[in-house]
Structure formats: structure tokens, C-alpha cells
XYZ file of C-alpha atoms in Angstrom:
332
model
C 136.971 -191.863 77.329
C 140.765 -191.483 77.065
C 142.651 -194.414 75.590
C 145.941 -195.392 74.052
C 144.055 -195.884 70.798
C 140.446 -195.801 69.660
C 139.649 -198.211 66.847
C 136.619 -198.099 64.576
C 135.378 -201.335 66.173
C 135.237 -199.606 69.582
C 132.553 -197.139 68.527
C 129.445 -199.297 67.800
C 129.403 -200.982 71.260
C 129.702 -197.549 72.894
C 126.992 -195.953 70.746
C 124.618 -198.860 71.419
C 124.891 -198.613 75.215
C 121.760 -197.515 77.066
C 121.737 -193.793 77.706
C 124.376 -192.945 75.075
C 123.201 -190.510 72.423
C 126.418 -189.905 70.511
C 129.966 -191.273 70.335
C 132.442 -188.983 68.572
C 136.080 -190.137 68.169
C 138.834 -187.533 68.444
C 142.574 -187.089 68.700
C 143.558 -185.039 71.754
C 147.010 -183.753 72.601
C 148.565 -180.930 74.589
C 151.181 -179.529 72.259
C 153.145 -176.424 71.324
C 151.988 -173.856 68.823
C 154.203 -171.230 67.253
C 154.222 -168.769 64.386
C 155.586 -170.077 61.103
C 158.719 -168.040 61.808
C 159.240 -170.071 64.979
C 158.404 -167.343 67.506
C 155.718 -166.967 70.147
C 155.530 -170.546 71.407
C 152.576 -171.363 73.629
C 150.862 -174.469 74.923
C 147.534 -175.394 73.365
C 145.107 -178.289 73.550
C 144.665 -179.833 70.115
C 141.245 -181.378 69.438
C 141.010 -183.125 66.070
C 137.574 -184.571 65.382
C 134.615 -184.430 63.020
C 133.436 -180.843 63.605
C 129.876 -181.533 62.469
C 129.445 -184.575 64.725
C 131.131 -182.809 67.649
C 128.888 -179.757 67.240
C 125.789 -181.970 66.981
C 126.711 -183.720 70.245
C 127.077 -180.341 71.983
C 123.961 -178.805 70.471
C 121.649 -177.362 73.117
C 124.382 -177.124 75.758
C 126.204 -174.016 77.059
C 129.278 -175.068 75.036
C 127.533 -175.407 71.667
C 129.453 -173.947 68.737
C 129.008 -173.380 65.010
C 131.320 -175.558 62.854
C 130.311 -173.853 59.578
C 133.535 -171.843 59.353
C 135.588 -175.042 59.426
C 133.498 -176.891 56.863
C 133.579 -173.843 54.586
C 137.384 -173.566 54.645
C 139.301 -175.768 52.272
C 142.679 -176.853 53.510
C 145.311 -175.086 51.481
C 142.669 -173.801 49.072
C 143.511 -170.137 49.551
C 146.915 -170.196 47.944
C 148.674 -170.150 51.276
C 151.301 -172.573 50.030
C 152.562 -175.629 51.875
C 155.309 -176.783 54.135
C 157.001 -180.106 54.347
C 156.541 -182.215 57.468
C 158.589 -185.131 58.657
C 157.473 -188.614 59.453
C 155.681 -189.531 56.241
C 153.343 -186.558 56.032
C 154.742 -185.249 52.743
C 153.616 -181.843 51.588
C 151.260 -180.538 54.242
C 148.487 -178.125 53.305
C 147.332 -175.397 55.670
C 144.621 -176.846 57.941
C 141.699 -174.599 58.988
C 141.213 -174.303 62.737
C 138.827 -172.800 65.266
C 140.335 -171.611 68.548
C 138.836 -170.910 71.960
C 140.789 -167.700 72.532
C 142.816 -165.286 70.410
C 146.295 -166.689 69.944
C 149.234 -164.574 71.067
C 151.720 -165.633 68.392
C 152.045 -163.176 65.481
C 151.392 -163.965 61.842
C 148.389 -165.274 59.872
C 149.547 -168.909 59.975
C 150.760 -171.118 62.803
C 152.409 -174.469 63.116
C 151.618 -177.234 65.571
C 153.924 -179.978 66.744
C 151.902 -183.182 66.353
C 153.948 -186.212 67.422
C 157.115 -184.567 66.208
C 155.639 -183.366 62.913
C 155.099 -179.658 62.283
C 151.619 -179.107 60.887
C 150.548 -175.747 59.535
C 147.169 -174.345 60.531
C 145.228 -171.203 59.753
C 142.807 -169.788 62.320
C 139.452 -169.180 60.633
C 137.550 -168.114 63.746
C 137.467 -167.700 67.521
C 134.716 -169.377 69.548
C 135.002 -169.128 73.378
C 132.631 -172.103 73.749
C 135.460 -174.420 72.641
C 137.240 -173.926 75.984
C 137.344 -177.267 77.803
C 136.669 -177.794 81.474
C 139.686 -179.076 83.364
C 140.388 -180.094 86.945
C 143.677 -178.188 86.775
C 144.020 -174.596 87.928
C 144.858 -173.271 84.469
C 143.325 -173.933 81.075
C 145.167 -173.683 77.767
C 143.649 -172.430 74.499
C 141.876 -175.072 72.443
C 142.641 -175.547 68.755
C 139.912 -177.494 66.928
C 140.779 -178.963 63.522
C 139.003 -181.515 61.293
C 140.359 -184.983 62.044
C 140.064 -186.111 58.409
C 142.129 -183.145 57.221
C 144.794 -183.775 59.862
C 144.961 -187.453 58.892
C 145.373 -186.454 55.246
C 148.392 -184.374 56.260
C 149.671 -186.839 58.860
C 148.243 -190.307 58.109
C 149.566 -191.860 61.316
C 147.209 -189.762 63.476
C 145.035 -192.166 65.466
C 142.029 -191.156 67.641
C 142.775 -191.558 71.348
C 139.533 -190.198 72.794
C 135.783 -190.681 72.449
C 133.387 -187.891 73.382
C 130.138 -189.398 74.629
C 126.806 -187.654 75.012
C 125.139 -189.594 77.824
C 122.639 -189.480 80.618
C 124.008 -189.078 84.141
C 123.238 -192.730 84.888
C 125.094 -193.907 81.773
C 128.038 -191.659 82.639
C 128.234 -193.128 86.135
C 128.105 -196.658 84.715
C 130.869 -195.895 82.215
C 132.998 -194.230 84.887
C 132.696 -197.354 87.027
C 133.565 -199.659 84.129
C 137.081 -201.063 84.164
C 137.494 -201.106 80.374
C 134.798 -199.446 78.224
C 137.180 -199.916 75.268
C 140.046 -202.321 74.696
C 142.813 -199.833 75.444
C 141.023 -197.432 77.801
C 143.072 -195.364 80.214
C 140.339 -193.426 81.984
C 136.795 -192.100 81.903
C 135.924 -188.537 82.868
C 132.273 -187.698 83.435
C 130.802 -184.228 83.661
C 129.714 -184.690 87.333
C 133.189 -185.914 88.343
C 134.826 -182.998 86.541
C 132.413 -180.559 88.202
C 133.242 -182.056 91.604
C 136.970 -181.742 90.920
C 136.543 -178.079 89.995
C 134.349 -177.447 93.046
C 137.076 -178.829 95.322
C 139.576 -176.177 94.266
C 140.587 -173.674 96.932
C 138.932 -170.665 95.264
C 135.464 -172.215 94.722
C 135.519 -173.693 98.254
C 136.413 -170.288 99.690
C 133.569 -168.631 97.799
C 131.107 -171.360 98.754
C 131.949 -171.291 102.453
C 132.043 -167.504 102.473
C 128.601 -167.411 100.869
C 127.188 -169.837 103.435
C 128.681 -167.809 106.273
C 127.190 -164.649 104.771
C 123.765 -166.309 104.586
C 123.929 -167.309 108.256
C 125.079 -163.823 109.250
C 122.328 -162.245 107.155
C 119.732 -164.438 108.867
C 120.955 -163.472 112.335
C 121.062 -159.782 111.413
C 117.539 -160.031 109.991
C 116.327 -161.544 113.270
C 118.050 -158.829 115.298
C 116.666 -156.094 113.031
C 113.117 -157.383 113.435
C 113.533 -157.678 117.212
C 114.960 -154.168 117.394
C 112.036 -152.776 115.406
C 109.570 -154.553 117.664
C 111.382 -153.399 120.794
C 111.432 -149.797 119.609
C 107.660 -149.812 119.067
C 106.693 -151.944 122.068
C 105.667 -148.997 124.291
C 103.393 -147.547 121.630
C 101.925 -150.971 120.926
C 101.382 -151.570 124.638
C 99.529 -148.265 125.009
C 97.457 -149.066 121.945
C 96.787 -152.555 123.302
C 95.501 -151.187 126.620
C 93.067 -148.932 124.812
C 91.985 -151.697 122.432
C 91.443 -154.095 125.347
C 89.032 -151.602 126.925
C 87.216 -151.598 123.589
C 86.801 -155.364 123.621
C 89.942 -156.715 121.891
C 90.437 -160.386 122.681
C 93.653 -161.922 123.961
C 96.145 -162.664 121.170
C 95.723 -159.279 119.549
C 99.324 -158.436 120.384
C 100.452 -160.951 117.800
C 98.221 -159.559 115.088
C 99.198 -155.983 115.826
C 102.907 -156.837 115.577
C 102.235 -158.739 112.384
C 100.515 -155.762 110.794
C 103.310 -153.402 111.817
C 106.336 -155.509 110.864
C 105.330 -157.909 108.088
C 104.754 -155.291 105.321
C 108.163 -153.752 106.002
C 109.844 -157.156 105.997
C 108.023 -158.248 102.831
C 109.094 -155.063 101.022
C 112.731 -155.553 102.059
C 112.706 -159.226 101.058
C 111.099 -158.439 97.689
C 113.738 -155.775 96.986
C 116.544 -158.173 97.903
C 115.112 -161.025 95.827
C 114.633 -158.719 92.837
C 118.233 -157.523 93.094
C 119.437 -161.123 93.311
C 117.561 -162.020 90.134
C 118.706 -159.005 88.121
C 122.309 -158.339 89.237
C 123.816 -161.617 87.921
C 122.745 -160.714 84.373
C 124.855 -157.557 84.549
C 127.655 -159.137 86.578
C 128.515 -161.788 84.004
C 128.834 -159.223 81.217
C 131.997 -157.657 82.686
C 133.307 -160.120 85.309
C 134.832 -163.399 84.102
C 133.689 -166.153 86.455
C 135.417 -168.991 84.600
C 137.950 -169.540 87.465
C 134.960 -170.631 89.559
C 133.393 -172.837 86.887
C 136.343 -174.273 84.948
C 134.551 -173.701 81.650
C 134.546 -171.093 78.878
C 135.265 -167.455 79.768
C 132.350 -165.291 80.876
C 129.968 -168.187 81.585
C 126.283 -167.406 81.709
C 124.967 -167.113 85.253
C 121.291 -167.310 86.051
C 119.615 -167.038 89.437
C 117.721 -170.079 90.657
C 114.052 -169.341 91.274
C 113.602 -172.243 93.750
C 116.613 -171.096 95.806
C 115.425 -167.476 95.688
C 111.954 -168.535 96.865
C 113.474 -170.690 99.612
C 115.628 -167.803 100.874
C 112.655 -165.419 100.827
C 110.589 -167.974 102.745
C 113.383 -168.461 105.266
C 113.604 -164.711 105.880
C 109.844 -164.489 106.381
C 110.098 -167.367 108.843
C 112.799 -165.440 110.723
C 110.462 -162.422 110.935
C 107.665 -164.640 112.264
C 110.118 -166.041 114.827
C 110.953 -162.501 115.924
C 107.233 -161.787 116.302
C 106.787 -164.920 118.410
C 109.656 -163.912 120.687
C 108.279 -160.396 121.028
C 104.746 -161.665 121.745
C 106.101 -163.914 124.475
C 107.932 -160.977 126.065
C 104.804 -158.803 125.756
C 102.682 -161.391 127.559
C 105.235 -161.531 130.395
């Protein structure tokens, strides 16, 4: 939930809603980060929240992360010195931070512009899982800092976001609510974000191309089976004439074609299904598919067993269709 301001009184009603497992307040801002010398400016997404609560809400998900490095780093406790901010912050200690990607600016320390105040941070670790999904085409690096430490440096920092761990039904209800908090500006649910990402040009191109490839593969499989049956029809006809004289009943043509074609088709389908289950594990280790998913770099990709079984069944059905067509032609 994005809002102008999140007050402490907004949290209990949210946490008590049906289907809500956690409500974690945070301060979010897209800001500029630079080296302490003022060079290497780049845009980053600042996420200031309770790292332990945030990590607990994400536990068991593909974007889970370990907040131990933040909790084990004392702000300004390493003798890094301090800098003076403006706007009532006073002497500002160096704030520990986790980032989603290696930062390009040089130097061990960085400074963030937070509402016009320069705040010094020190990167204590890189965790790709911190990358946030976005409906935009580009994602900026995420800088995660403890909200309490940031408020100690800049007391005027006020949470403007609540991260909610919810069921899909609760998310849909919240998304349809006009004002889940007093000063709400918008609600973004995981399904709506996934739909926004799926509507990008690149994912739509891949999806439609994959569907077209499936249709083409089905047609080619049908033609291949028909071609195999046509190439062996004369031999099967000769064999059928001899078997008929030996007492074979009508309908044997079907069984003979089944015996000749089905083992070959089953072997080909098994090889294709096995490749489809194994290849994605290797693919994701060296190809970054995050432009298709909108999430962290190098997302894990696993094949779906139900879809694989459905495709294998569909290909077997195509082979049976080819046998039916061939049997009809043989009878004629």
C-alpha cells in the first residue's frame, strides 16, 4: 500500500484483516546515490524498513533474503566518521545497507539524497533477491537500510508504504478498497504486478511465439506420423494380406500400425519431455531471464510437470489421430 503517510494507528487494522499475515511499514523513495566525493551518480530505490520483519514476511518466497549482515553492522561503529546533513539531522553516522546489485560508484562509502538531506551509507552486502518487481521496462538497484537507523539520522523520515503478506483473496479485496489507510494513494498486488509485466511487448512476443511454435510442432508431428505410415503402407498391406489368409480379423490394420508407430512416437516424446525438464536448469545458470519476469536477476525456472504431461498426452493423441486417418485410407 502506497500512501502519503503511514501512521502507527494504520497498522493494527491492516494486520487484523482476514488473510493478512504480516504488515511491515517502510519508507520508499527513488533517489540519487553518489560517492562521498560527489561522483558516479545513479538512480536507486531506497527501501527503509525493519529488516527482520521484512525478511520474515518474505521467508519461504523466491525473494527471501538474510538480514543478518544489517543487524550485525552498527551504524558508524567502525570508525568511518560522520558527515553533517541539513534539515535537522545533525551529525549523521554511516548507515549500513544491503543492495540488490553491485553499485557502480567508486569508494567504500556512498551518500543518498533523502528529501534534500545527504545521508551516508556503507554497503555491507549484495543480495540479488532484494530486486523489486516493477511494471516499468527498467529496474533500478535497491538499497535496503534499517528504518530506525535512518530515522535516528533524519528524524523527519515518515513511512509511506506498508508491505502486506496476504492471500490472493485478501490482496484482491485490498486492491478493490478505496482507502485501506487514511492517506492511501494506491494498492499494488502481486497478481496485478505480474499481469502488468506480462503485458510488456517482450513477454507477449515470447508467449505468442511459444504458442505458435507449439501449434507448428503439433502439425509437424502429425505430418511426420502420416509420412511414416505412408512410407510403410505397402509393406503393411502385403503383411495384412498374408495375415488375413491366416485368419486375422478385420481391424488388424489399426493394431499393426499401432505396433509399428507408437513405440517410435513414445521414444521421441519421452526424449523431448526429458530435455524440457532438464534444459531449464542449465539455461537459468547463464541466461538472465529477469526481463521476462520483472524480478531479481537470474530467476529460478522450473518446468511444470502437469504442462509437460499435458503436452506429451497431446502429442500421443496426434499420433493416434494419424493412425486413425491412415486406417481409414487403408480400408478404402
